[in-house]
CSV table of C-alpha atoms in Angstrom, one decimal:
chain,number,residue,atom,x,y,z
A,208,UNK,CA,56.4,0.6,9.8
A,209,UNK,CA,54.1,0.7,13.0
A,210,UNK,CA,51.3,1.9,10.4
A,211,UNK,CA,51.8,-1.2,7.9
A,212,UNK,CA,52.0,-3.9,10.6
A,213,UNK,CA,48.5,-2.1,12.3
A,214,UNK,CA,47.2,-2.4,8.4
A,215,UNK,CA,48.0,-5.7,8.1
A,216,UNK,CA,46.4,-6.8,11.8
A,217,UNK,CA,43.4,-5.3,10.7
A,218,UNK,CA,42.7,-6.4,7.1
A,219,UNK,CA,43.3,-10.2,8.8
A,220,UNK,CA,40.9,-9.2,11.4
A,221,UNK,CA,38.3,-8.3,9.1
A,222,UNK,CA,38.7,-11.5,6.9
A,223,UNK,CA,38.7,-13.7,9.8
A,224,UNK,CA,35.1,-12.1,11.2
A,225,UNK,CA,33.6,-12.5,7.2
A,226,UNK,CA,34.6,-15.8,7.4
A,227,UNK,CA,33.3,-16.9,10.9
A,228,UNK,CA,29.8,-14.9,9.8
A,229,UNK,CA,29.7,-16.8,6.4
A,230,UNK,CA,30.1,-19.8,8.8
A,231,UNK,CA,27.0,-19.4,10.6
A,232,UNK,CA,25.0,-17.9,8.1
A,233,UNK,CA,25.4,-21.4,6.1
A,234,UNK,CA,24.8,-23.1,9.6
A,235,UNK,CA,21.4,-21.5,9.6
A,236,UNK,CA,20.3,-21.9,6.4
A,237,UNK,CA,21.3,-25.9,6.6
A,238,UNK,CA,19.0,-26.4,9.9
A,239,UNK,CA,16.3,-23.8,8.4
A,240,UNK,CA,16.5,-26.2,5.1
A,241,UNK,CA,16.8,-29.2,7.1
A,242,UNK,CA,13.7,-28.3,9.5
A,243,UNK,CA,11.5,-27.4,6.1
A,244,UNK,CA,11.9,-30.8,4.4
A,245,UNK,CA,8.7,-32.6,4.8
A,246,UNK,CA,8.7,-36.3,4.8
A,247,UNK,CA,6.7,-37.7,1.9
A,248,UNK,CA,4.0,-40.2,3.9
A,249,UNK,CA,2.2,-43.1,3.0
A,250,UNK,CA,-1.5,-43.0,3.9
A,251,UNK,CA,-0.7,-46.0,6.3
A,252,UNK,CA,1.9,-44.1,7.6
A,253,UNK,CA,-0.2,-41.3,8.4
A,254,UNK,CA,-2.7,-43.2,10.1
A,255,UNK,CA,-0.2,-45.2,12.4
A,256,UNK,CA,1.1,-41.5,13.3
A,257,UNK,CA,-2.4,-40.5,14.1
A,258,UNK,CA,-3.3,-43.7,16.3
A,259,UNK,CA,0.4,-43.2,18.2
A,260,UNK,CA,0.3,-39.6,19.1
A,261,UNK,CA,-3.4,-39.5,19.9
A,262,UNK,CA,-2.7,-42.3,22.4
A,263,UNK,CA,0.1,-40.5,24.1
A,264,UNK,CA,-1.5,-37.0,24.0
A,265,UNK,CA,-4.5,-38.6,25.3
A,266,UNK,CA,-2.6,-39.9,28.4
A,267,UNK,CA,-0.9,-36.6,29.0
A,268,UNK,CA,-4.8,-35.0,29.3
A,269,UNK,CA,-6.0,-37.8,31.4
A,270,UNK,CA,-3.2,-36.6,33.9
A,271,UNK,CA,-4.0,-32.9,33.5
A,272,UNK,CA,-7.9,-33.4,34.1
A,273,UNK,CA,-8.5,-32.2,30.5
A,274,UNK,CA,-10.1,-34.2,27.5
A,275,UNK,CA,-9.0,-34.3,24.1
A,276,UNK,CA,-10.5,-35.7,20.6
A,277,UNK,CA,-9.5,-36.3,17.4
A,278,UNK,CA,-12.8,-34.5,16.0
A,279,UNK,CA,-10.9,-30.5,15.5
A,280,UNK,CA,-11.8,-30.2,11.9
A,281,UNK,CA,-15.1,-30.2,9.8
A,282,UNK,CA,-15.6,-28.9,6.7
A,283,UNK,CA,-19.0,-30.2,6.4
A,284,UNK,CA,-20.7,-30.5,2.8
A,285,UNK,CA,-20.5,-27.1,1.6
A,286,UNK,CA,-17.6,-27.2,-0.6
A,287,UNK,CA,-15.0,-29.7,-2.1
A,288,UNK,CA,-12.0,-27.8,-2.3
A,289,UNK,CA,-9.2,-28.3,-0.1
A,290,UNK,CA,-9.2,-26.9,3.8
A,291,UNK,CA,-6.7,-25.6,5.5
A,292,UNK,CA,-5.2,-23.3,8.2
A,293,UNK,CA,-2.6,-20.9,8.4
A,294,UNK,CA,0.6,-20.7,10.0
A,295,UNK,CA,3.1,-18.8,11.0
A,296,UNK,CA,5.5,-21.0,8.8
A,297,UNK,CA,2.8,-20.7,6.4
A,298,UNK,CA,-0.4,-22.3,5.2
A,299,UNK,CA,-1.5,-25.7,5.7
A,300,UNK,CA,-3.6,-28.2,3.8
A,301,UNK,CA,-5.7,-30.0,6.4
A,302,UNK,CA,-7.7,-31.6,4.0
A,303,UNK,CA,-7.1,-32.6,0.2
A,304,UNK,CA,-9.8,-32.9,-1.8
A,305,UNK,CA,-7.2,-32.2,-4.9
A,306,UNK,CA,-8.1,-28.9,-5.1
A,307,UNK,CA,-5.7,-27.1,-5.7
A,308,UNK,CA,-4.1,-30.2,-4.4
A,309,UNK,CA,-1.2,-30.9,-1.2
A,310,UNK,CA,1.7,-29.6,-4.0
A,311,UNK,CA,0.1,-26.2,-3.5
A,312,UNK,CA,1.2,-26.1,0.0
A,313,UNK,CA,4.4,-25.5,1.9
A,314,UNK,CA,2.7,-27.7,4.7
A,315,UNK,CA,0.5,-30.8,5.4
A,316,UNK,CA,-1.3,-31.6,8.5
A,317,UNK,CA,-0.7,-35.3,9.1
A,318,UNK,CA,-3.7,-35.3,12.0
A,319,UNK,CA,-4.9,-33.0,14.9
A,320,UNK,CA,-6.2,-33.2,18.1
A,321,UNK,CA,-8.7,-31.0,19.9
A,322,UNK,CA,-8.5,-30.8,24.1
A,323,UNK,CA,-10.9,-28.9,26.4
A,324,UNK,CA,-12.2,-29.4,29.8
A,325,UNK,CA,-14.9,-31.7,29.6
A,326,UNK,CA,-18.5,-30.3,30.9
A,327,UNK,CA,-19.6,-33.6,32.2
A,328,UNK,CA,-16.2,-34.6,33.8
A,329,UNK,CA,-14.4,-37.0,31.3
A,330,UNK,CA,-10.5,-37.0,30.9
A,331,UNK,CA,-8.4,-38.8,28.4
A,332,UNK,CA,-9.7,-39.7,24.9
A,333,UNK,CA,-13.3,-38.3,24.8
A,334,UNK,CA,-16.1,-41.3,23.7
A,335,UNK,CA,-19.0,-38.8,23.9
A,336,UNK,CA,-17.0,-36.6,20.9
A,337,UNK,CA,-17.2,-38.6,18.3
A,338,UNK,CA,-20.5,-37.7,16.3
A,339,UNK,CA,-19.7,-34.2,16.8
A,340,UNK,CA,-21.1,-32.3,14.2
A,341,UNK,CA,-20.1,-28.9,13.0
A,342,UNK,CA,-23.7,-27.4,13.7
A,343,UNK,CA,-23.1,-28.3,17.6
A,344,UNK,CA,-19.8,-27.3,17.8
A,345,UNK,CA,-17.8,-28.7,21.2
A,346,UNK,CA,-20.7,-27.1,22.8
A,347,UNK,CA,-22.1,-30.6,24.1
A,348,UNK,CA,-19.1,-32.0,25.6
A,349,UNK,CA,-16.9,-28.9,26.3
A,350,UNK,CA,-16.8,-26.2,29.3
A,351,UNK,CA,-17.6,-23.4,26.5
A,352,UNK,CA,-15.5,-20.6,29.5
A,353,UNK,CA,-12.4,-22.7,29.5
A,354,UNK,CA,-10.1,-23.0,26.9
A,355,UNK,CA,-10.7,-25.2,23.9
A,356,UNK,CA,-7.0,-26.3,22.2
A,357,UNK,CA,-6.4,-27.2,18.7
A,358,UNK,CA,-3.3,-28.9,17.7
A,359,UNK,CA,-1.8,-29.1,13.9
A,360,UNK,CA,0.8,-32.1,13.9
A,361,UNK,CA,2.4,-31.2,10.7
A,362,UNK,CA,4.6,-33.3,8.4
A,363,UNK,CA,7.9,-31.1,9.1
A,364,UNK,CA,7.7,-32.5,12.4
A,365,UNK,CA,6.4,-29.0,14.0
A,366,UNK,CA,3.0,-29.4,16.5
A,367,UNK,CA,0.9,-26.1,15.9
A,368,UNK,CA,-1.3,-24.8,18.3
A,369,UNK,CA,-4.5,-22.2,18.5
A,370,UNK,CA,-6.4,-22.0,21.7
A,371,UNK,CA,-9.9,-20.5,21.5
A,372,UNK,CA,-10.1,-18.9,25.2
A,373,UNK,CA,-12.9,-19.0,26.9
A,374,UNK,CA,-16.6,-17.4,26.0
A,375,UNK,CA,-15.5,-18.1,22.3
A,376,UNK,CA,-17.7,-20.1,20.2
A,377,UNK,CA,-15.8,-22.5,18.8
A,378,UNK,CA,-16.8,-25.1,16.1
A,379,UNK,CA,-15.0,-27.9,14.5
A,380,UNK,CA,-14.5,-25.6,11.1
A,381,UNK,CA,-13.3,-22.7,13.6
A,382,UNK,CA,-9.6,-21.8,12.2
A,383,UNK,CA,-10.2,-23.2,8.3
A,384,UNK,CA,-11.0,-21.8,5.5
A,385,UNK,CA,-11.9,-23.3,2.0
A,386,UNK,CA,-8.8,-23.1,-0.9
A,387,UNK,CA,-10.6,-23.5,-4.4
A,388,UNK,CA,-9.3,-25.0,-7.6
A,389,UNK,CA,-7.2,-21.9,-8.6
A,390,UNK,CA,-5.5,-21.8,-5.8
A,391,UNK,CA,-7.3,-18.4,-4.1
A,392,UNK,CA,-9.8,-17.8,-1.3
A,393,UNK,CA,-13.2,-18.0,-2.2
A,394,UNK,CA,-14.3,-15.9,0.6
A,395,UNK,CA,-12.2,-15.3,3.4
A,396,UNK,CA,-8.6,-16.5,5.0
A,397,UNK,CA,-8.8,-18.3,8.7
A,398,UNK,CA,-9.5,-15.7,11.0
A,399,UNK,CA,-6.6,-16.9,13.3
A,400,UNK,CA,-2.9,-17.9,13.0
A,401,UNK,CA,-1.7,-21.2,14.4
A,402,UNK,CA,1.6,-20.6,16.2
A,403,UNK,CA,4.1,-23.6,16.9
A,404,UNK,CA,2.9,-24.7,20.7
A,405,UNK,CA,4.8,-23.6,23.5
A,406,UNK,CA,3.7,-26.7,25.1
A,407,UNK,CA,7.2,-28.8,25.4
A,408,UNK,CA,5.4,-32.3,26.3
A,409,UNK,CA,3.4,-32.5,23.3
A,410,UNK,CA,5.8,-30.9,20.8
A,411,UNK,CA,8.4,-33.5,22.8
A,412,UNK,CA,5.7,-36.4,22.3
A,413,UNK,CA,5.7,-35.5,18.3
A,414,UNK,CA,9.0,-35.6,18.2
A,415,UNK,CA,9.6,-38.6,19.2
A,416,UNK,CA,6.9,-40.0,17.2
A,417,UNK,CA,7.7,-38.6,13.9
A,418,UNK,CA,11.6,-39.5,14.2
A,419,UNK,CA,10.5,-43.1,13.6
A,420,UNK,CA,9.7,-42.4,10.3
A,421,UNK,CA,13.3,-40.1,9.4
């Protein structure tokens, strides 16, 4: 008798545990689904994103001594297929030149931001960036032996970050690669992998500017 009721216990047990488990294994795949829906953005959208979150990021460097420009991506004149960078979510178009076009990518950048340490002292949005050219690199307005920061504000609401330490010579096209019409590399993937930033002001800052368009 002893044996049936410990049966019984047991097989109710086990039911209750698959049940809690096929619980939370729904729960995560919701928030995973919910977190990989991008928003489909105007280009006016797009650019009042761009003019909000440069503002506010270019505040937050101003406070930390550091400056920061909206010049992180070149791909000069060599090629007119689409740019882009990879992720650890996956690739993403930075650039759509149609080809292969934005459908061929998980992810869209909707703008970046570069910041540095400025070599002739300026903080907050950096005037002196913007005719950067790809040749020159940051080299003109950057401290080349301190960090150099690029941030991907992507269109599933995730800020992604690569920072170029010191000594390295980074360029505006440093990151990128070319994706041609048929959807493969025509030379080589980016040499580095943009990982969601750590940095919990400017992933906050994001955040708060992309809810306004849920």
């Amino acid at each position: 008798m002893h044996k049936i009721i410990y049966s019984l216990i047991f097989i109710v047990m086990m039911v209750t545990i698959a049940g809690c488990q096929e619980q939370q294994g729904a729960a995560k795949t919701n928030t995973k689904d919910k977190i990989s829906q991008n928003k489909n953005l105007t280009q006016t959208d797009k650019d009042k994103l761009k003019k909000m979150i440069t503002n506010q990021v270019a505040a937050y460097a101003k406070e930390q001594k550091l400056a920061v420009t909206n010049r992180y991506v070149s791909n000069g004149r060599y090629s007119e297929s689409d740019f882009y960078a990879t992720t650890t979510d996956g690739e993403i178009q930075v650039i759509d030149n149609n080809k292969p076009g934005a459908k061929h990518f998980k992810l869209h950048n909707v703008t970046g931001l570069t910041v540095y340490t400025s070599e002739t002292g300026n903080i907050g949005l950096d005037d002196s960036a913007k005719q950067l050219s790809n040749i020159e690199g940051y080299k003109s307005v950057a401290n080349m032996n301190r960090p150099i920061k690029k941030y991907l504000f992507a269109d599933n609401g995730k800020v992604y970050e690569y920072n170029f330490k010191g000594g390295s010579d980074a360029t505006l096209s440093s990151g990128f690669a070319y994706k041609d019409s048929n959807d493969k590399d025509p030379n080589l993937k980016p040499n580095v992998i943009f990982k969601e930033t750590e940095n919990d002001t400017i992933r906050k800052k994001w955040s708060n500017v992309f809810r306004k368009y849920e």
